Amino acid sequence: MQQHLRTTVVTTASAALVGGLLLVGGGSATAAPSGISGDFNGDGYRDLAVAAPLGKVGKTANAGYVAVVYGTKNGLDTSKRTIISQATAGIPGTPENGDYFGDRLTTGDLDGDGYTDLVVGVHSERIGKTDSFGAVTVVWGGAKGLTTAVDVAAPLPKYRNELGWSLATGDFDGDGRTDLAAVNLAAPELNIFKGPISRSGKAAGLVGIDTQDQTGINADRIIAGDVDANGATDLLVMGQQDTGKAYATRSVLYKGGKAGLKPAGKVAGGYEAAIADVNKDGYGDIVTGNFMEKSADEPDGGPGGAVTVTYGSAAGLSTRTPVRITLATAGVPGSAVKGDRFGWSLSTGDTDGDGYVDVAVGVPGKDVSGRTDAGAVAVLRGSAKGLTGSGAKGFTQNTAGVPGGAEPRDQFGASVRLIDSNQDRRAELIVGAFAENNGEGGVWLFKTGKSGITATGATTFGAASVGGPKGLSYFGDVLAG
């Protein structure tokens, strides 16, 4: 029986009774679509979606919501925000305990209007009184930001078992339209909704792929990017494979093209990944994070976790030997200790404007000054030679300039995001710590400059800063934009 890697983390702490809805204009009514990825309101600045999957909506605990903070010339501005839940006017569904709305997010322009849309995988949503679960909600971008939404309605897989468990967008067949990939924990495990998707929720078509039948690897997490630079988006499928002795963590690359997605070779296994060009050769490189220790069923783990880079080429996967980086790698701040969970979260972006993509790595299990699981983040630099430990930077809540202080089990770094929200061509670092303040959660914003990410001027905000409810919410558990 196949096993699935990622589960929704639930806490038994009590939740505060709150849950009002807030809509604050995200942009001018006359804004034109910028076409910039991650720009929900078309004003030319990238925006940030922050999930609070355990947030209370009205009187309903664990219903979940998403707070959207809009970018400006000065960066992300928490006064320009929107809160979205299933109780928000224009959003389908009804808040229910255990929906965890927001714990699966991705973005993409699904209707081709130039505005980035937000996609929410509501995988725990029960469909009527049936045995089917899972809805995929598209919240449409527009001049006023994210305001209305639709559930993808047709065509749909015959049976839904937590449809929306993982999400990714891209032009997988190279026809110039954005497609939506969604994991369904029933065969076929990978569902490709062909774009465009209309405002009524109708996709241009549906393709089902049984990854376990084709490759022996079940689809658990999916990551999109262009590895071979052929103009069609490729898809990394992460899951497990039955080796006969155990379920071993494995990943497989599906190459995009006119004929759709086809398996093209196995790469390092793990639980998180990103595809980006870290050596500036024009091809996307696969950066895989495996926070587990190296073992027979975790061959791509490491001391305290590991990040593996598999390089891309015109043929797809390069013949170059993959490079593994851990906290024991020269230049990476800190030391490798069992349970660090280096590689739990990943994000890519050029932090210093040198043209090379850098990688932010979350280390939420890192002990800081004797405080268990306080958490840390490392930023690894891209270079002509590829991803390297040289010049890497490390941050914790005890780093000078970072608001707050390291506390036990904060899990700072459980989510990370690199985005250029002020269009200065350098990506800022956003860090989430969902367990901060007994599960209320929090988000930290780090500025950047010619030398990359800096703690100087760092700020933080929580749910209350954007009009969200106080109490248990896991605010910052997932970041997208």
CSV table of C-alpha atoms in Angstrom, one decimal:
chain,number,residue,atom,x,y,z
A,1,MET,CA,0.0,0.0,0.0
A,2,GLN,CA,1.5,3.3,-1.0
A,3,GLN,CA,2.4,5.9,1.6
A,4,HIS,CA,2.1,9.6,1.3
A,5,LEU,CA,4.8,11.9,2.6
A,6,ARG,CA,3.1,15.1,3.6
A,7,THR,CA,0.3,15.3,6.2
A,8,THR,CA,-1.6,18.2,7.7
A,9,VAL,CA,-0.1,19.1,11.1
A,10,VAL,CA,-2.8,19.5,13.7
A,11,THR,CA,-2.4,20.8,17.2
A,12,THR,CA,-4.5,20.3,20.3
A,13,ALA,CA,-4.1,23.8,21.6
A,14,SER,CA,-7.3,25.8,22.0
A,15,ALA,CA,-8.3,28.3,19.4
A,16,ALA,CA,-9.5,31.8,20.0
A,17,LEU,CA,-13.0,32.7,19.0
A,18,VAL,CA,-12.6,35.2,16.2
A,19,GLY,CA,-12.8,35.1,12.4
A,20,GLY,CA,-14.0,38.3,10.9
A,21,LEU,CA,-13.5,38.9,7.2
A,22,LEU,CA,-11.5,41.8,5.8
A,23,LEU,CA,-11.2,43.1,2.3
A,24,VAL,CA,-8.9,46.0,1.8
A,25,GLY,CA,-8.3,47.2,-1.8
A,26,GLY,CA,-5.2,45.7,-3.2
A,27,GLY,CA,-4.8,48.0,-6.2
A,28,SER,CA,-6.2,50.8,-8.3
A,29,ALA,CA,-9.4,50.1,-10.2
A,30,THR,CA,-7.6,51.3,-13.3
A,31,ALA,CA,-4.6,49.1,-12.9
A,32,ALA,CA,-3.6,47.2,-16.1
A,33,PRO,CA,-2.3,43.7,-16.0
A,34,SER,CA,1.5,43.7,-15.7
A,35,GLY,CA,1.9,40.0,-16.8
A,36,ILE,CA,4.4,39.7,-13.9
A,37,SER,CA,4.3,36.3,-12.2
A,38,GLY,CA,2.9,36.6,-8.7
A,39,ASP,CA,1.2,40.0,-9.4
A,40,PHE,CA,-2.4,39.5,-8.4
A,41,ASN,CA,-3.6,43.1,-9.0
A,42,GLY,CA,-1.5,43.9,-12.1
A,43,ASP,CA,0.2,47.0,-10.6
A,44,GLY,CA,3.7,45.7,-11.5
A,45,TYR,CA,4.7,44.5,-8.1
A,46,ARG,CA,4.7,40.9,-6.8
A,47,ASP,CA,2.4,40.0,-4.0
A,48,LEU,CA,2.4,37.4,-1.2
A,49,ALA,CA,-0.2,34.9,-0.1
A,50,VAL,CA,0.1,33.7,3.5
A,51,ALA,CA,-1.9,30.7,4.6
A,52,ALA,CA,-3.4,30.2,8.1
A,53,PRO,CA,-4.8,26.7,7.6
A,54,LEU,CA,-5.9,26.3,11.3
A,55,GLY,CA,-7.4,29.7,11.5
A,56,LYS,CA,-10.9,30.2,12.9
A,57,VAL,CA,-13.5,31.6,10.6
A,58,GLY,CA,-16.5,32.9,12.5
A,59,LYS,CA,-17.1,30.2,15.1
A,60,THR,CA,-15.5,27.4,13.0
A,61,ALA,CA,-12.1,26.2,14.1
A,62,ASN,CA,-9.6,24.7,11.7
A,63,ALA,CA,-11.5,26.1,8.7
A,64,GLY,CA,-8.5,28.1,7.4
A,65,TYR,CA,-8.0,31.3,5.5
A,66,VAL,CA,-5.4,33.0,3.3
A,67,ALA,CA,-4.1,36.6,3.9
A,68,VAL,CA,-2.8,38.4,0.8
A,69,VAL,CA,-0.3,41.2,1.2
A,70,TYR,CA,0.3,43.3,-1.9
A,71,GLY,CA,3.6,44.6,-3.1
A,72,THR,CA,4.5,48.2,-3.7
A,73,LYS,CA,7.5,50.3,-4.7
A,74,ASN,CA,8.5,50.1,-1.1
A,75,GLY,CA,8.0,46.3,-0.8
A,76,LEU,CA,5.2,44.4,0.8
A,77,ASP,CA,2.7,46.6,2.6
A,78,THR,CA,0.5,45.0,5.2
A,79,SER,CA,-1.9,47.9,5.0
A,80,LYS,CA,-2.8,46.7,1.5
A,81,ARG,CA,-4.2,43.3,2.1
A,82,THR,CA,-7.1,40.9,1.6
A,83,ILE,CA,-8.3,38.0,3.7
A,84,ILE,CA,-9.9,35.1,1.8
A,85,SER,CA,-11.8,32.2,3.3
A,86,GLN,CA,-14.8,30.1,2.4
A,87,ALA,CA,-16.9,32.7,4.2
A,88,THR,CA,-15.7,35.5,1.9
A,89,ALA,CA,-18.3,36.8,-0.6
A,90,GLY,CA,-17.5,35.4,-4.0
A,91,ILE,CA,-15.5,32.4,-2.7
A,92,PRO,CA,-17.2,29.0,-3.1
A,93,GLY,CA,-17.8,26.6,-0.2
A,94,THR,CA,-18.6,26.9,3.5
A,95,PRO,CA,-16.1,27.0,6.4
A,96,GLU,CA,-16.0,23.6,8.1
A,97,ASN,CA,-13.8,22.2,10.8
A,98,GLY,CA,-10.9,20.4,9.2
A,99,ASP,CA,-11.1,22.0,5.8
A,100,TYR,CA,-7.6,23.6,6.3
A,101,PHE,CA,-8.3,26.1,3.6
A,102,GLY,CA,-5.0,27.4,2.4
A,103,ASP,CA,-2.6,24.6,3.3
A,104,ARG,CA,-2.1,23.9,-0.4
A,105,LEU,CA,-1.4,26.9,-2.6
A,106,THR,CA,0.0,27.8,-6.0
A,107,THR,CA,-0.2,30.7,-8.5
A,108,GLY,CA,-0.6,31.1,-12.3
A,109,ASP,CA,-2.5,33.0,-14.9
A,110,LEU,CA,-5.1,30.4,-15.6
A,111,ASP,CA,-7.5,32.4,-17.8
A,112,GLY,CA,-4.8,34.3,-19.7
A,113,ASP,CA,-5.9,37.8,-18.8
A,114,GLY,CA,-2.4,38.9,-17.6
A,115,TYR,CA,-3.3,38.8,-13.9
A,116,THR,CA,-1.9,36.1,-11.7
A,117,ASP,CA,-4.5,33.9,-10.0
A,118,LEU,CA,-4.3,32.1,-6.7
A,119,VAL,CA,-5.1,28.4,-6.6
A,120,VAL,CA,-6.2,26.7,-3.4
A,121,GLY,CA,-6.3,23.0,-3.0
A,122,VAL,CA,-9.1,22.3,-0.5
A,123,HIS,CA,-8.2,18.6,-0.4
A,124,SER,CA,-10.1,17.9,2.8
A,125,GLU,CA,-13.4,19.3,1.4
A,126,ARG,CA,-16.0,16.6,1.4
A,127,ILE,CA,-18.2,16.5,-1.7
A,128,GLY,CA,-21.8,16.4,-0.5
A,129,LYS,CA,-22.5,13.1,1.3
A,130,THR,CA,-20.3,11.1,-1.0
A,131,ASP,CA,-17.0,9.4,-0.3
A,132,SER,CA,-15.2,11.9,-2.5
A,133,PHE,CA,-13.0,14.6,-1.1
A,134,GLY,CA,-11.2,17.5,-2.6
A,135,ALA,CA,-11.9,20.8,-4.5
A,136,VAL,CA,-9.6,23.1,-6.4
A,137,THR,CA,-10.5,26.7,-6.0
A,138,VAL,CA,-9.2,29.4,-8.4
A,139,VAL,CA,-9.3,32.9,-6.9
A,140,TRP,CA,-9.1,35.3,-9.9
A,141,GLY,CA,-6.6,38.1,-10.0
A,142,GLY,CA,-7.8,41.5,-11.3
A,143,ALA,CA,-7.3,45.3,-11.0
A,144,LYS,CA,-8.8,45.2,-7.5
A,145,GLY,CA,-6.7,42.2,-6.4
A,146,LEU,CA,-8.1,38.8,-5.5
A,147,THR,CA,-11.9,39.2,-5.0
A,148,THR,CA,-13.9,36.3,-6.7
A,149,ALA,CA,-13.3,32.6,-7.2
A,150,VAL,CA,-14.6,29.4,-8.7
A,151,ASP,CA,-14.1,25.7,-8.1
A,152,VAL,CA,-12.8,23.9,-11.1
A,153,ALA,CA,-16.0,22.2,-12.2
A,154,ALA,CA,-15.5,20.3,-15.4
A,155,PRO,CA,-14.1,18.0,-16.5
A,156,LEU,CA,-13.3,16.3,-13.2
A,157,PRO,CA,-11.7,12.9,-12.4
A,158,LYS,CA,-14.3,10.2,-11.8
A,159,TYR,CA,-13.3,9.7,-8.2
A,160,ARG,CA,-11.7,12.3,-5.9
A,161,ASN,CA,-9.6,11.3,-3.0
A,162,GLU,CA,-8.2,14.5,-1.6
A,163,LEU,CA,-7.9,16.2,-5.0
A,164,GLY,CA,-5.6,19.2,-4.6
A,165,TRP,CA,-3.2,17.4,-2.3
A,166,SER,CA,-0.4,19.2,-4.2
A,167,LEU,CA,-0.7,21.8,-7.0
A,168,ALA,CA,1.5,23.3,-9.7
A,169,THR,CA,0.9,25.4,-12.8
A,170,GLY,CA,2.7,25.7,-16.1
A,171,ASP,CA,2.4,25.2,-19.9
A,172,PHE,CA,3.0,21.5,-19.9
A,173,ASP,CA,2.1,21.0,-23.6
A,174,GLY,CA,3.7,24.2,-24.9
A,175,ASP,CA,0.6,25.6,-26.5
A,176,GLY,CA,1.0,29.0,-24.8
A,177,ARG,CA,-1.8,28.5,-22.2
A,178,THR,CA,-1.3,27.9,-18.5
A,179,ASP,CA,-2.4,24.4,-17.3
A,180,LEU,CA,-3.1,23.3,-13.8
A,181,ALA,CA,-1.7,20.1,-12.3
A,182,ALA,CA,-3.3,18.6,-9.2
A,183,VAL,CA,-2.5,15.5,-7.2
A,184,ASN,CA,-5.4,13.2,-6.5
A,185,LEU,CA,-4.8,10.4,-4.0
A,186,ALA,CA,-6.7,8.1,-6.2
A,187,ALA,CA,-5.6,6.7,-9.6
A,188,PRO,CA,-4.8,8.4,-11.8
A,189,GLU,CA,-2.9,10.2,-9.2
A,190,LEU,CA,-1.9,13.2,-11.4
A,191,ASN,CA,-4.6,15.3,-13.1
A,192,ILE,CA,-3.7,17.9,-15.6
A,193,PHE,CA,-6.5,20.5,-16.2
A,194,LYS,CA,-5.7,21.9,-19.6
A,195,GLY,CA,-5.8,25.7,-19.9
A,196,PRO,CA,-7.4,28.1,-20.2
A,197,ILE,CA,-9.8,27.6,-17.3
A,198,SER,CA,-12.8,29.8,-17.7
A,199,ARG,CA,-14.4,32.0,-15.1
A,200,SER,CA,-17.2,29.4,-14.9
A,201,GLY,CA,-14.7,26.8,-13.8
A,202,LYS,CA,-14.5,24.8,-17.0
A,203,ALA,CA,-11.1,23.6,-18.2
A,204,ALA,CA,-10.2,23.0,-21.8
A,205,GLY,CA,-9.6,19.3,-21.0
A,206,LEU,CA,-8.4,16.8,-18.4
A,207,VAL,CA,-5.5,14.4,-18.7
A,208,GLY,CA,-5.0,11.7,-16.0
A,209,ILE,CA,-1.5,10.3,-15.4
A,210,ASP,CA,-0.9,7.2,-13.2
A,211,THR,CA,2.6,7.9,-12.1
A,212,GLN,CA,2.9,4.8,-10.0
A,213,ASP,CA,1.9,2.6,-12.9
A,214,GLN,CA,4.4,4.4,-15.2
A,215,THR,CA,7.4,4.8,-12.9
A,216,GLY,CA,6.7,3.0,-9.6
A,217,ILE,CA,6.5,6.4,-7.8
A,218,ASN,CA,3.3,7.7,-6.4
A,219,ALA,CA,2.5,11.4,-6.9
A,220,ASP,CA,2.6,13.1,-3.5
A,221,ARG,CA,4.2,16.5,-4.3
A,222,ILE,CA,4.7,18.2,-7.6
A,223,ILE,CA,7.0,21.1,-8.7
A,224,ALA,CA,6.9,22.8,-12.1
A,225,GLY,CA,9.7,24.4,-14.1
A,226,ASP,CA,11.5,24.3,-17.5
A,227,VAL,CA,14.6,22.0,-17.2
A,228,ASP,CA,15.4,21.7,-20.9
A,229,ALA,CA,14.4,25.2,-22.0
A,230,ASN,CA,12.2,23.9,-24.8
A,231,GLY,CA,9.4,26.3,-24.0
A,232,ALA,CA,7.1,23.6,-22.4
A,233,THR,CA,7.0,23.3,-18.6
A,234,ASP,CA,8.4,20.1,-17.0
A,235,LEU,CA,7.0,18.6,-13.8
A,236,LEU,CA,8.9,17.0,-11.0
A,237,VAL,CA,6.8,14.3,-9.2
A,238,MET,CA,8.0,13.5,-5.7
A,239,GLY,CA,6.7,10.4,-3.8
A,240,GLN,CA,7.7,6.9,-2.7
A,241,GLN,CA,8.6,3.7,-4.4
A,242,ASP,CA,8.2,0.2,-3.1
A,243,THR,CA,11.7,-1.4,-3.2
A,244,GLY,CA,10.5,-4.7,-1.9
A,245,LYS,CA,12.0,-4.0,1.5
A,246,ALA,CA,10.7,-0.6,2.3
A,247,TYR,CA,9.1,2.5,0.7
A,248,ALA,CA,12.0,4.6,-0.4
A,249,THR,CA,11.7,8.3,-1.1
A,250,ARG,CA,12.1,8.9,-4.9
A,251,SER,CA,11.4,11.6,-7.5
A,252,VAL,CA,10.9,11.5,-11.2
A,253,LEU,CA,11.0,14.2,-13.9
A,254,TYR,CA,8.2,14.4,-16.4
A,255,LYS,CA,9.2,16.4,-19.5
A,256,GLY,CA,6.7,18.7,-21.1
A,257,GLY,CA,6.0,18.9,-24.8
A,258,LYS,CA,3.4,18.8,-27.5
A,259,ALA,CA,2.5,15.3,-26.5
A,260,GLY,CA,2.1,16.3,-22.9
A,261,LEU,CA,4.1,15.1,-19.9
A,262,LYS,CA,6.3,12.0,-20.3
A,263,PRO,CA,8.6,10.4,-17.7
A,264,ALA,CA,12.2,11.3,-18.4
A,265,GLY,CA,14.3,10.0,-15.6
A,266,LYS,CA,14.6,9.7,-11.8
A,267,VAL,CA,16.4,12.2,-9.6
A,268,ALA,CA,17.1,12.7,-5.9
A,269,GLY,CA,14.2,12.0,-3.6
A,270,GLY,CA,12.9,14.4,-1.0
A,271,TYR,CA,9.9,16.3,0.4
A,272,GLU,CA,10.3,19.7,-1.2
A,273,ALA,CA,11.9,21.0,-4.4
A,274,ALA,CA,12.3,24.0,-6.7
A,275,ILE,CA,13.4,24.3,-10.3
A,276,ALA,CA,15.5,27.3,-11.2
A,277,ASP,CA,18.7,28.1,-13.2
A,278,VAL,CA,21.4,28.3,-10.4
A,279,ASN,CA,24.4,28.4,-12.8
A,280,LYS,CA,22.9,30.7,-15.4
A,281,ASP,CA,23.4,28.3,-18.3
A,282,GLY,CA,19.9,28.8,-19.6
A,283,TYR,CA,18.5,25.5,-18.2
A,284,GLY,CA,16.4,24.9,-15.1
A,285,ASP,CA,18.1,22.9,-12.3
A,286,ILE,CA,16.2,20.7,-9.9
A,287,VAL,CA,16.9,21.6,-6.2
A,288,THR,CA,15.5,18.9,-4.0
A,289,GLY,CA,15.2,19.1,-0.2
A,290,ASN,CA,15.2,16.0,2.0
A,291,PHE,CA,15.1,17.0,5.7
A,292,MET,CA,15.5,13.3,6.8
A,293,GLU,CA,18.6,11.6,7.9
A,294,LYS,CA,20.4,9.4,5.3
A,295,SER,CA,19.2,5.8,5.5
A,296,ALA,CA,18.2,2.8,3.4
A,297,ASP,CA,14.7,4.3,2.7
A,298,GLU,CA,16.1,7.9,2.6
A,299,PRO,CA,19.1,7.6,0.3
A,300,ASP,CA,19.1,11.3,-0.5
A,301,GLY,CA,19.0,12.5,3.1
A,302,GLY,CA,22.0,13.7,5.0
A,303,PRO,CA,23.3,14.7,8.4
A,304,GLY,CA,20.5,16.9,9.6
A,305,GLY,CA,19.0,16.9,6.2
A,306,ALA,CA,20.3,17.7,2.7
A,307,VAL,CA,19.7,19.7,-0.5
A,308,THR,CA,20.6,18.0,-3.8
A,309,VAL,CA,21.0,19.9,-7.1
A,310,THR,CA,20.4,17.9,-10.3
A,311,TYR,CA,21.5,20.1,-13.2
A,312,GLY,CA,19.4,20.6,-16.4
A,313,SER,CA,20.5,20.5,-20.0
A,314,ALA,CA,19.0,20.7,-23.5
A,315,ALA,CA,18.4,16.9,-23.2
A,316,GLY,CA,16.7,17.3,-19.9
A,317,LEU,CA,18.6,15.9,-17.0
A,318,SER,CA,22.3,16.7,-17.3
A,319,THR,CA,25.0,14.0,-17.1
A,320,ARG,CA,26.8,16.2,-14.5
A,321,THR,CA,27.0,14.5,-11.1
A,322,PRO,CA,24.4,15.9,-8.8
A,323,VAL,CA,25.7,18.1,-5.9
A,324,ARG,CA,24.6,17.5,-2.3
A,325,ILE,CA,24.8,20.3,0.2
A,326,THR,CA,24.3,19.9,4.0
A,327,LEU,CA,25.0,22.0,7.1
A,328,ALA,CA,28.3,20.2,7.1
A,329,THR,CA,29.3,21.7,3.7
A,330,ALA,CA,32.1,24.2,3.8
A,331,GLY,CA,30.8,27.8,3.9
A,332,VAL,CA,27.2,26.9,5.1
A,333,PRO,CA,26.6,28.5,8.5
A,334,GLY,CA,26.1,26.2,11.5
A,335,SER,CA,26.8,22.6,12.0
A,336,ALA,CA,24.9,19.5,11.0
A,337,VAL,CA,23.0,17.9,13.9
A,338,LYS,CA,20.5,15.1,13.7
A,339,GLY,CA,17.0,16.5,13.6
A,340,ASP,CA,17.9,19.9,12.1
A,341,ARG,CA,15.5,19.3,9.1
A,342,PHE,CA,17.7,21.2,6.7
A,343,GLY,CA,15.8,21.3,3.4
A,344,TRP,CA,12.3,21.2,5.0
A,345,SER,CA,11.4,24.3,2.9
A,346,LEU,CA,12.9,25.8,-0.3
A,347,SER,CA,12.6,28.9,-2.5
A,348,THR,CA,14.7,30.4,-5.3
A,349,GLY,CA,15.4,33.9,-6.4
A,350,ASP,CA,18.3,36.3,-7.2
A,351,THR,CA,19.0,38.0,-3.9
A,352,ASP,CA,21.9,40.2,-4.8
A,353,GLY,CA,21.2,41.1,-8.5
A,354,ASP,CA,24.2,39.2,-9.9
A,355,GLY,CA,22.1,37.2,-12.3
A,356,TYR,CA,22.5,33.9,-10.5
A,357,VAL,CA,19.6,32.3,-8.7
A,358,ASP,CA,20.1,31.7,-5.0
A,359,VAL,CA,18.3,29.2,-2.8
A,360,ALA,CA,16.7,29.9,0.6
A,361,VAL,CA,16.6,26.7,2.8
A,362,GLY,CA,14.5,26.3,5.8
A,363,VAL,CA,16.0,24.6,8.9
A,364,PRO,CA,13.0,24.6,11.3
A,365,GLY,CA,14.4,21.8,13.6
A,366,LYS,CA,17.6,23.7,14.3
A,367,ASP,CA,18.3,24.3,18.0
A,368,VAL,CA,19.3,27.8,18.8
A,369,SER,CA,21.1,28.7,22.0
A,370,GLY,CA,19.8,25.5,23.6
A,371,ARG,CA,16.2,26.2,22.5
A,372,THR,CA,14.9,23.1,20.9
A,373,ASP,CA,13.5,23.5,17.3
A,374,ALA,CA,13.7,27.3,17.4
A,375,GLY,CA,14.6,27.2,13.7
A,376,ALA,CA,16.9,28.8,11.2
A,377,VAL,CA,17.2,29.7,7.5
A,378,ALA,CA,20.2,29.4,5.2
A,379,VAL,CA,20.6,31.3,1.9
A,380,LEU,CA,22.9,29.5,-0.6
A,381,ARG,CA,24.4,31.3,-3.5
A,382,GLY,CA,24.2,30.4,-7.2
A,383,SER,CA,27.3,30.8,-9.3
A,384,ALA,CA,28.8,29.8,-12.6
A,385,LYS,CA,29.9,26.5,-11.0
A,386,GLY,CA,26.4,26.0,-9.6
A,387,LEU,CA,24.9,26.1,-6.1
A,388,THR,CA,27.6,26.4,-3.5
A,389,GLY,CA,28.1,26.8,0.2
A,390,SER,CA,30.6,29.6,-0.4
A,391,GLY,CA,29.2,33.0,0.7
A,392,ALA,CA,26.1,31.4,2.3
A,393,LYS,CA,24.2,33.3,5.0
A,394,GLY,CA,22.3,32.1,8.0
A,395,PHE,CA,19.5,33.7,10.0
A,396,THR,CA,17.7,32.9,13.2
A,397,GLN,CA,15.4,34.9,15.5
A,398,ASN,CA,18.6,35.6,17.6
A,399,THR,CA,20.4,37.2,14.7
A,400,ALA,CA,21.0,40.9,15.3
A,401,GLY,CA,18.4,43.0,13.6
A,402,VAL,CA,15.7,40.2,13.5
A,403,PRO,CA,12.6,41.0,15.6
A,404,GLY,CA,11.8,38.7,18.4
A,405,GLY,CA,13.9,36.0,19.9
A,406,ALA,CA,14.5,32.3,19.4
A,407,GLU,CA,12.1,30.2,21.5
A,408,PRO,CA,11.6,26.5,21.8
A,409,ARG,CA,9.6,24.9,19.0
A,410,ASP,CA,8.9,28.1,17.1
A,411,GLN,CA,10.0,26.3,13.9
A,412,PHE,CA,11.3,29.5,12.3
A,413,GLY,CA,12.0,28.5,8.6
A,414,ALA,CA,9.2,26.0,8.3
A,415,SER,CA,8.3,28.1,5.2
A,416,VAL,CA,10.4,30.4,3.1
A,417,ARG,CA,9.8,32.5,0.0
A,418,LEU,CA,12.1,34.7,-2.2
A,419,ILE,CA,10.2,37.3,-4.2
A,420,ASP,CA,11.1,40.7,-5.6
A,421,SER,CA,8.1,42.7,-4.3
A,422,ASN,CA,9.4,46.2,-5.1
A,423,GLN,CA,10.8,45.5,-8.5
A,424,ASP,CA,14.5,46.4,-7.7
A,425,ARG,CA,15.6,43.1,-9.4
A,426,ARG,CA,16.7,41.6,-6.0
A,427,ALA,CA,14.5,39.1,-4.2
A,428,GLU,CA,13.7,39.7,-0.6
A,429,LEU,CA,13.4,36.8,1.9
A,430,ILE,CA,10.1,36.0,3.6
A,431,VAL,CA,10.2,33.4,6.5
A,432,GLY,CA,7.3,31.8,8.2
A,433,ALA,CA,7.2,30.2,11.7
A,434,PHE,CA,3.8,28.6,12.0
A,435,ALA,CA,4.4,27.5,15.6
A,436,GLU,CA,5.3,31.0,16.9
A,437,ASN,CA,3.3,32.0,20.0
A,438,ASN,CA,1.8,28.5,20.6
A,439,GLY,CA,0.6,28.1,17.0
A,440,GLU,CA,-0.5,31.6,16.3
A,441,GLY,CA,2.3,31.8,13.7
A,442,GLY,CA,4.2,34.7,12.2
A,443,VAL,CA,6.0,36.0,9.1
A,444,TRP,CA,9.3,37.8,8.9
A,445,LEU,CA,10.4,40.1,6.0
A,446,PHE,CA,14.1,40.5,5.3
A,447,LYS,CA,15.4,43.2,3.0
A,448,THR,CA,18.1,42.7,0.4
A,449,GLY,CA,20.9,44.7,-1.2
A,450,LYS,CA,24.0,44.4,-3.3
A,451,SER,CA,25.4,41.9,-0.8
A,452,GLY,CA,22.2,39.9,-0.7
A,453,ILE,CA,19.8,39.3,2.2
A,454,THR,CA,20.4,41.3,5.3
A,455,ALA,CA,18.9,41.2,8.8
A,456,THR,CA,19.1,45.0,9.0
A,457,GLY,CA,15.7,46.5,8.8
A,458,ALA,CA,13.9,43.2,9.1
A,459,THR,CA,10.3,43.3,10.2
A,460,THR,CA,7.6,40.8,11.3
A,461,PHE,CA,3.9,40.6,11.3
A,462,GLY,CA,1.2,38.2,12.4
A,463,ALA,CA,-2.5,37.6,11.7
A,464,ALA,CA,-3.6,40.6,13.7
A,465,SER,CA,-1.5,42.9,11.5
A,466,VAL,CA,-3.5,42.0,8.4
A,467,GLY,CA,-6.9,41.9,10.1
A,468,GLY,CA,-6.9,38.2,10.8
A,469,PRO,CA,-8.1,36.4,13.9
A,470,LYS,CA,-6.0,36.0,17.0
A,471,GLY,CA,-5.2,32.6,18.4
A,472,LEU,CA,-4.3,29.3,16.9
A,473,SER,CA,-4.0,29.5,13.1
A,474,TYR,CA,-0.5,28.4,11.9
A,475,PHE,CA,-0.3,31.8,10.2
A,476,GLY,CA,2.7,31.5,7.8
A,477,ASP,CA,2.5,27.8,7.4
A,478,VAL,CA,2.5,28.2,3.6
A,479,LEU,CA,3.7,31.1,1.5
A,480,ALA,CA,3.0,31.7,-2.2
A,481,GLY,CA,3.3,34.5,-4.7
